[in-house]
Tab-separated table of C-alpha atoms and ligand atoms in Angstrom:
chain	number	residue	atom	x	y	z
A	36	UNK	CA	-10.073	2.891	14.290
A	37	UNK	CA	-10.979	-0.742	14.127
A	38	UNK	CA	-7.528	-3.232	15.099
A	39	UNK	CA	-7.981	-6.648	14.283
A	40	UNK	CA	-5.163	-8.810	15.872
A	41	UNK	CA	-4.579	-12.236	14.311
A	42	UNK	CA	-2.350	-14.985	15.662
A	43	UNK	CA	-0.407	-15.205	12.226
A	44	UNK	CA	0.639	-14.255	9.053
A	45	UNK	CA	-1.627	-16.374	7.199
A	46	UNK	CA	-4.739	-15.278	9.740
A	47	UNK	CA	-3.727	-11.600	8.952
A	48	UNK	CA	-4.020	-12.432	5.101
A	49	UNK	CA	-7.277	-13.902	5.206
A	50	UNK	CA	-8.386	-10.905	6.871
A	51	UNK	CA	-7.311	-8.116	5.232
A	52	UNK	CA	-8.184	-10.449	1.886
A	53	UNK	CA	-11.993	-10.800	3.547
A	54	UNK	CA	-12.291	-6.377	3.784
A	55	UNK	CA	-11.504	-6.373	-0.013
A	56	UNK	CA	-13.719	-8.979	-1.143
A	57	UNK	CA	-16.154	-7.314	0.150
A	58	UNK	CA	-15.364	-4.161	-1.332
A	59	UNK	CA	-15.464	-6.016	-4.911
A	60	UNK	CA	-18.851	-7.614	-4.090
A	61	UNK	CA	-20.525	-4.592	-2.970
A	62	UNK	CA	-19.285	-2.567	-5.370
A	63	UNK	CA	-17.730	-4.508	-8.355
A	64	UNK	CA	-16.863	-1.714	-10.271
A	65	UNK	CA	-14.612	-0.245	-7.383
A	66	UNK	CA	-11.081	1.662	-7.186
A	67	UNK	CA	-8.997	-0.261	-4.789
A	68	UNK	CA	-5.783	1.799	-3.408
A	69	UNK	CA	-3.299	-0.988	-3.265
A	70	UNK	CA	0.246	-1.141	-1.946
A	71	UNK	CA	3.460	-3.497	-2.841
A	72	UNK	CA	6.163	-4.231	0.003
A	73	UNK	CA	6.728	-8.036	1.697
A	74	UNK	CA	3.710	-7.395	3.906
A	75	UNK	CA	0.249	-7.753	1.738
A	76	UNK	CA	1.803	-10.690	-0.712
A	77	UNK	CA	-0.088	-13.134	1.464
A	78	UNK	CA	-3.103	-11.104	0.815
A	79	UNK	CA	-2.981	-11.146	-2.996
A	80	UNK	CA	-2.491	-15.094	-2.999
A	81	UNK	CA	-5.543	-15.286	-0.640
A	82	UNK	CA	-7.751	-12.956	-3.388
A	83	UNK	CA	-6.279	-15.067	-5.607
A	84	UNK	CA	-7.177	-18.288	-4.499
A	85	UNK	CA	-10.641	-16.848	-3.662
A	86	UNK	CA	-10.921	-15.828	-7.991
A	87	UNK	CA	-9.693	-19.070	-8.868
A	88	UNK	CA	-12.172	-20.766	-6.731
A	89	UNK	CA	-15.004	-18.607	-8.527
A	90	UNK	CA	-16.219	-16.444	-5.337
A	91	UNK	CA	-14.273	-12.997	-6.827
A	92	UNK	CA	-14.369	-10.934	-10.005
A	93	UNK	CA	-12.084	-8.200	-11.059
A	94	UNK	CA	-13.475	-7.944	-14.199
A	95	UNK	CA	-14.844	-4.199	-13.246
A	96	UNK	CA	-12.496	-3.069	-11.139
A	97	UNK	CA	-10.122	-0.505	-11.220
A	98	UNK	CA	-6.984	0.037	-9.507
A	99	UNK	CA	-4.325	2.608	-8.305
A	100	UNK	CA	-0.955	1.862	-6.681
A	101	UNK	CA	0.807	3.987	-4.379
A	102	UNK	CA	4.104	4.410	-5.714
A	103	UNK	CA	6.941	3.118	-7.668
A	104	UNK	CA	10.697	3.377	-7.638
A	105	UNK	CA	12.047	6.525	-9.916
A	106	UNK	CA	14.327	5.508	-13.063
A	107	UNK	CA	13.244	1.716	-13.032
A	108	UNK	CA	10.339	0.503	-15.714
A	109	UNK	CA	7.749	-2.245	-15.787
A	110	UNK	CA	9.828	-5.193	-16.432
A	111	UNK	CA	12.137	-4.687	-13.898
A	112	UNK	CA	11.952	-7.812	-11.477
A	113	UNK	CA	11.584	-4.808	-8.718
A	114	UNK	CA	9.668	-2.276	-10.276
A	115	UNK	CA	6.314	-1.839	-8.228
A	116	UNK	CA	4.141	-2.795	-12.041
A	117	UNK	CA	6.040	-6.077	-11.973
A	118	UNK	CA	5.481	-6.537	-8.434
A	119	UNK	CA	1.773	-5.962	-9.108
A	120	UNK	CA	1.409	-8.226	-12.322
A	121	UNK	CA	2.998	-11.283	-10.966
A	122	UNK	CA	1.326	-11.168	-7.742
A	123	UNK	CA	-2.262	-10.128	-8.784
A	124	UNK	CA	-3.251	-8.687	-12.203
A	125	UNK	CA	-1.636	-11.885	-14.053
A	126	UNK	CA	-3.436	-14.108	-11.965
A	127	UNK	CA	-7.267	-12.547	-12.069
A	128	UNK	CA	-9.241	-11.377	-14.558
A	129	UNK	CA	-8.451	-7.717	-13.527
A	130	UNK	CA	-8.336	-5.246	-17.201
A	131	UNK	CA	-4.925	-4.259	-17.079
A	132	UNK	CA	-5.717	-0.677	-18.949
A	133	UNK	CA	-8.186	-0.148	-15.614
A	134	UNK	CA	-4.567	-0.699	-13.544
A	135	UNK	CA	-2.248	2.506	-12.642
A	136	UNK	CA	1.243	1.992	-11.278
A	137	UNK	CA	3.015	6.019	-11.496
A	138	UNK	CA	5.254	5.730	-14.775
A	139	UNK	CA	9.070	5.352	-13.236
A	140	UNK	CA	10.618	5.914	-16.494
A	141	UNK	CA	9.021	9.529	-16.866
A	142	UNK	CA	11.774	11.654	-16.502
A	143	UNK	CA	9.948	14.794	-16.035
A	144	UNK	CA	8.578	14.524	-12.206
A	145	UNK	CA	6.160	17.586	-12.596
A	146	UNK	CA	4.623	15.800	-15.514
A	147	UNK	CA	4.831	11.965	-13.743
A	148	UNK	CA	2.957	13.759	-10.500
A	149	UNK	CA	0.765	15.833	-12.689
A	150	UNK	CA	-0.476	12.995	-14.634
A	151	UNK	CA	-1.130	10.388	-11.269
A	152	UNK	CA	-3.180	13.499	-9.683
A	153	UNK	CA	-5.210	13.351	-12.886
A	154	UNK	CA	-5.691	9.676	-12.879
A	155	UNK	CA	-6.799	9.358	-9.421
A	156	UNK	CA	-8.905	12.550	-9.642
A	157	UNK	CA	-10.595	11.296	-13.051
A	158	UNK	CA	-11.688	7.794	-11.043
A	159	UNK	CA	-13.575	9.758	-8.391
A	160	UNK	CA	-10.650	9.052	-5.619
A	161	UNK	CA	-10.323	5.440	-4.072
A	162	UNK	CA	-13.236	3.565	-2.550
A	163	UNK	CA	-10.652	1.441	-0.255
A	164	UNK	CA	-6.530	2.142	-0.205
A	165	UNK	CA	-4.870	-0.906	1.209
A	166	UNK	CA	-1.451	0.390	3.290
A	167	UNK	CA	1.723	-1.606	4.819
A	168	UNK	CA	3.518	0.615	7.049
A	169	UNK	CA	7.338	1.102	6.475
A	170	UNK	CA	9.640	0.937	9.621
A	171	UNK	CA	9.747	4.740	9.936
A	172	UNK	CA	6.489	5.232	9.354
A	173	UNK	CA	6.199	6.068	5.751
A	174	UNK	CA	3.256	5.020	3.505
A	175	UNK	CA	3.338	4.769	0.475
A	176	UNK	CA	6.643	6.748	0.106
A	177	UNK	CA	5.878	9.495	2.049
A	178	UNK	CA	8.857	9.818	3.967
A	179	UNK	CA	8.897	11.530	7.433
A	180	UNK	CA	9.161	15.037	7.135
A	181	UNK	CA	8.364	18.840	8.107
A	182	UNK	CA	4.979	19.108	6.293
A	183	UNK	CA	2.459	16.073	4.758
A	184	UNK	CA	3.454	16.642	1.262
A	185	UNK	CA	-0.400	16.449	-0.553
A	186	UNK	CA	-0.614	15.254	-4.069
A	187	UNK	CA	1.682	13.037	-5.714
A	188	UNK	CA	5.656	13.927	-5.548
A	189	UNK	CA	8.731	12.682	-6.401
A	190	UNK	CA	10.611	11.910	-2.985
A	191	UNK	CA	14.428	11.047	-2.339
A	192	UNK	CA	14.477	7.816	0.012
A	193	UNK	CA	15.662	8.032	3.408
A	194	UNK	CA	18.466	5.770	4.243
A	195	UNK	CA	16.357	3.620	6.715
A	196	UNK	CA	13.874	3.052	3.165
A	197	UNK	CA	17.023	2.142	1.329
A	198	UNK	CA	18.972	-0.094	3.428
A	199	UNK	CA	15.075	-2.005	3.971
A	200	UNK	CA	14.903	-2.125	0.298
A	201	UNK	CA	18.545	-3.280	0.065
A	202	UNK	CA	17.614	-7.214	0.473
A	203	UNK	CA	15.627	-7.041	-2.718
A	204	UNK	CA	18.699	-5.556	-5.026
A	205	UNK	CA	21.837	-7.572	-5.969
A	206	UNK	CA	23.829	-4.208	-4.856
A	207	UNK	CA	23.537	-1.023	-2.790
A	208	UNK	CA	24.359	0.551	-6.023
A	209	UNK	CA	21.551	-0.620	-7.832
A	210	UNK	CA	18.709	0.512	-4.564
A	211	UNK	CA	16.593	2.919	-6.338
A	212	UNK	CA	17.200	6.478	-4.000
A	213	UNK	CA	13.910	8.555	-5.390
A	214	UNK	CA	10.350	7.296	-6.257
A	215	UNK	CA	7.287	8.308	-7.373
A	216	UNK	CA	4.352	8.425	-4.725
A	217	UNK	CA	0.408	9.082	-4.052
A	218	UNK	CA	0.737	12.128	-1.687
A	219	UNK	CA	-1.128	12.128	1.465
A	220	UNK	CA	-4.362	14.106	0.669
A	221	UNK	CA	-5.151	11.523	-1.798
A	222	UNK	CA	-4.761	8.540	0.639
A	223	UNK	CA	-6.848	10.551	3.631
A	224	UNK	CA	-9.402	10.820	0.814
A	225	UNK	CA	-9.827	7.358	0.433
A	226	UNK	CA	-13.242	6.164	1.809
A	227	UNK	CA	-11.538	3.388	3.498
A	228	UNK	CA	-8.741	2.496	4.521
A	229	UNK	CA	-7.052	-1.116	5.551
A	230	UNK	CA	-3.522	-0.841	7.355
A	231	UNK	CA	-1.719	-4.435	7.253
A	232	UNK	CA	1.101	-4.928	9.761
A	233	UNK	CA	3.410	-8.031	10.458
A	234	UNK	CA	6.235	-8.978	12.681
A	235	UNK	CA	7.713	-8.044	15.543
A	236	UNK	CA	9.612	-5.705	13.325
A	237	UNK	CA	6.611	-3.202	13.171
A	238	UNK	CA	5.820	-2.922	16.556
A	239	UNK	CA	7.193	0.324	17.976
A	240	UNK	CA	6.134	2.114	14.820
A	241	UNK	CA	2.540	0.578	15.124
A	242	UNK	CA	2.555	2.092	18.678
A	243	UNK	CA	4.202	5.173	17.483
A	244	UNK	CA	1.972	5.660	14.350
A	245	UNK	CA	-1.428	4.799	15.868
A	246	UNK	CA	-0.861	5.973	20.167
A	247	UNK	CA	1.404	8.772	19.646
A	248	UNK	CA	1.038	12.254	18.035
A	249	UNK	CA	0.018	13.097	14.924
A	250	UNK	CA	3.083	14.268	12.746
A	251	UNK	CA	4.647	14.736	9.705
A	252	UNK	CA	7.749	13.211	11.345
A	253	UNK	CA	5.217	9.997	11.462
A	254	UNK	CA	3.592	9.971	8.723
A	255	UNK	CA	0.953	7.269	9.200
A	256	UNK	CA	0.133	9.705	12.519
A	257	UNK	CA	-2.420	11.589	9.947
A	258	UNK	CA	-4.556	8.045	9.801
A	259	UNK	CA	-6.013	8.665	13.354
A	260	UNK	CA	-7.609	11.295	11.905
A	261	UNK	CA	-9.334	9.353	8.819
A	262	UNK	CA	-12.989	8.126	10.116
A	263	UNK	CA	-12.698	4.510	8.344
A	264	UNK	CA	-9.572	3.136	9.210
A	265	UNK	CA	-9.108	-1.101	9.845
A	266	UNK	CA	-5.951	-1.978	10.974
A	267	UNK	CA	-4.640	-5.738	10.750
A	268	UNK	CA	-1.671	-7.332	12.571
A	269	UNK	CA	-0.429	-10.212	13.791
A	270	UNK	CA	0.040	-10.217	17.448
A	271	UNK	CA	3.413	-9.479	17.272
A	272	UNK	CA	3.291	-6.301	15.627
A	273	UNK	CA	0.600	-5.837	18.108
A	274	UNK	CA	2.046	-6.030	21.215
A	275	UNK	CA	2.584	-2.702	21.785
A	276	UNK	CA	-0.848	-1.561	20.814
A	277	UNK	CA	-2.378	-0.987	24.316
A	278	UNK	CA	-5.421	0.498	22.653
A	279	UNK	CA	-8.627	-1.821	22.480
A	280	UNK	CA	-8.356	-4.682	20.075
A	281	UNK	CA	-11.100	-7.450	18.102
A	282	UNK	CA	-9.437	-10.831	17.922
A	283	UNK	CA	-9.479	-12.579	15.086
B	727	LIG	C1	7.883	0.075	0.793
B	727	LIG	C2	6.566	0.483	0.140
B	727	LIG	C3	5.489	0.705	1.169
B	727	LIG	C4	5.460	-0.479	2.137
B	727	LIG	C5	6.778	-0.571	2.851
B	727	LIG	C6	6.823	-1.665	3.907
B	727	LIG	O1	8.568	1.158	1.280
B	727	LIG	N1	6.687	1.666	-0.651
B	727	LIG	O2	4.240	0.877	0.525
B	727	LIG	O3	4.412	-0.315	3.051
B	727	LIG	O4	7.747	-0.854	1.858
B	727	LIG	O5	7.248	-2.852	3.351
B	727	LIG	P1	7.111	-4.276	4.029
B	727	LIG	O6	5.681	-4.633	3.934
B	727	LIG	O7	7.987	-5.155	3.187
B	727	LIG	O8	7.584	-4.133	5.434
């Protein structure tokens, strides 16, 4: 595993925005993974800035999210697909038909899962998945748990996921409790992969996640044993990492 450590926020940004840009150069007509959450917003204004400036192109690209909140749709101020829109696909010239977000309002999980599988199977898998990492070590939404659950699935949220989601609700009532998410397997078989971590906040799962064993329990454990992984982080979510670092 690559780590780069930056000295801030905006550093961290830059960098993770630099690994995707050139993914879209190389290969214009790429599948990026990509993943919502406080952490990579930074990033999307930095590919942003880059498109308006002229030096990106979406216009061939395809893209996959992760996951998205059960029983909430697309214009929902805190649905996933609005998350996306406002802070990417509205602001480059991305093809929104060539952007998939799982469908929250599908009632019928078998059928929600059933049809992501076939979506992400149908674009050849993901040429580079972008990942935050939540506080128990979920990514994605895959929760901790006995097993790594493998294709897509409809999960119940832990109370740790809720109560972190709980700032971006008006109530507790209104914190979504299940969600639709990409299942491991399909993440592992992602030719790259770019973990972004910020904040003090992250580091004992950082250390946990990326040092410790692999488990279930932690799900980002199974990354250690992907051969293209690039982790970014500022140096406080770092400072637990004893393992050897690039500085930015
Ligand atoms: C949510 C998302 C994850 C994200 C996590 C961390 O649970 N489903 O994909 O990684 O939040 O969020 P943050 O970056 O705000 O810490």
């Amino acid at each position: 595993m690559k780590v780069y450590q930056e000295k801030d926020y905006e550093q961290v940004s830059r960098r993770a925005a630099n690994i995707i840009a050139a993914q879209v150069i190389i290969k214009p007509d790429c599948v990026l993974g990509l993943a919502t959450g406080s952490t990579p917003v930074g990033t999307y204004e930095e590919l942003v800035r880059r498109y308006q400036e002229g030096d990106l192109d979406f216009s061939a690209v395809h893209s996959i999210n992760l996951d998205e909140y059960r029983g909430i749709g697309a214009d929902h101020e805190q649905s996933y697909r609005y998350f996306m829109n406002s802070h990417l696909f509205d602001a480059v010239n991305i093809d929104k038909k060539n952007t998939f977000v799982p469908d929250g309002m599908e009632q019928d999980s078998e059928k929600a899962c059933r049809d992501y599988d076939e979506i992400i199977r149908a674009h050849g898998g993901i040429d580079l998945q972008i990942l935050g990492l939540g506080h128990n070590g979920h990514i994605g939404f895959n929760e901790p748990d006995d097993t790594f659950a493998k294709g897509t699935h409809c999960v119940k949220l832990s109370e740790s996921t809720i109560s972190a989601n709980a700032r971006f609700f008006a109530s507790m009532d209104e914190v979504p409790k299940e969600a639709y998410t990409m299942g491991i397997r399909s993440i592992m078989q992602a030719k790259k992969i770019v973990v972004i971590v910020n904040g003090e906040g992250k580091k004992d799962i950082v250390k946990e996640a990326f040092l410790g064993p692999v488990t279930p329990r932690v799900p980002a454990s199974v990354l250690q044993l992907h051969p293209d992984v690039t982790l970014v982080g500022d140096e406080a979510a770092l400072s637990e990492y004893q393992g050897s670092i690039l500085k930015g």
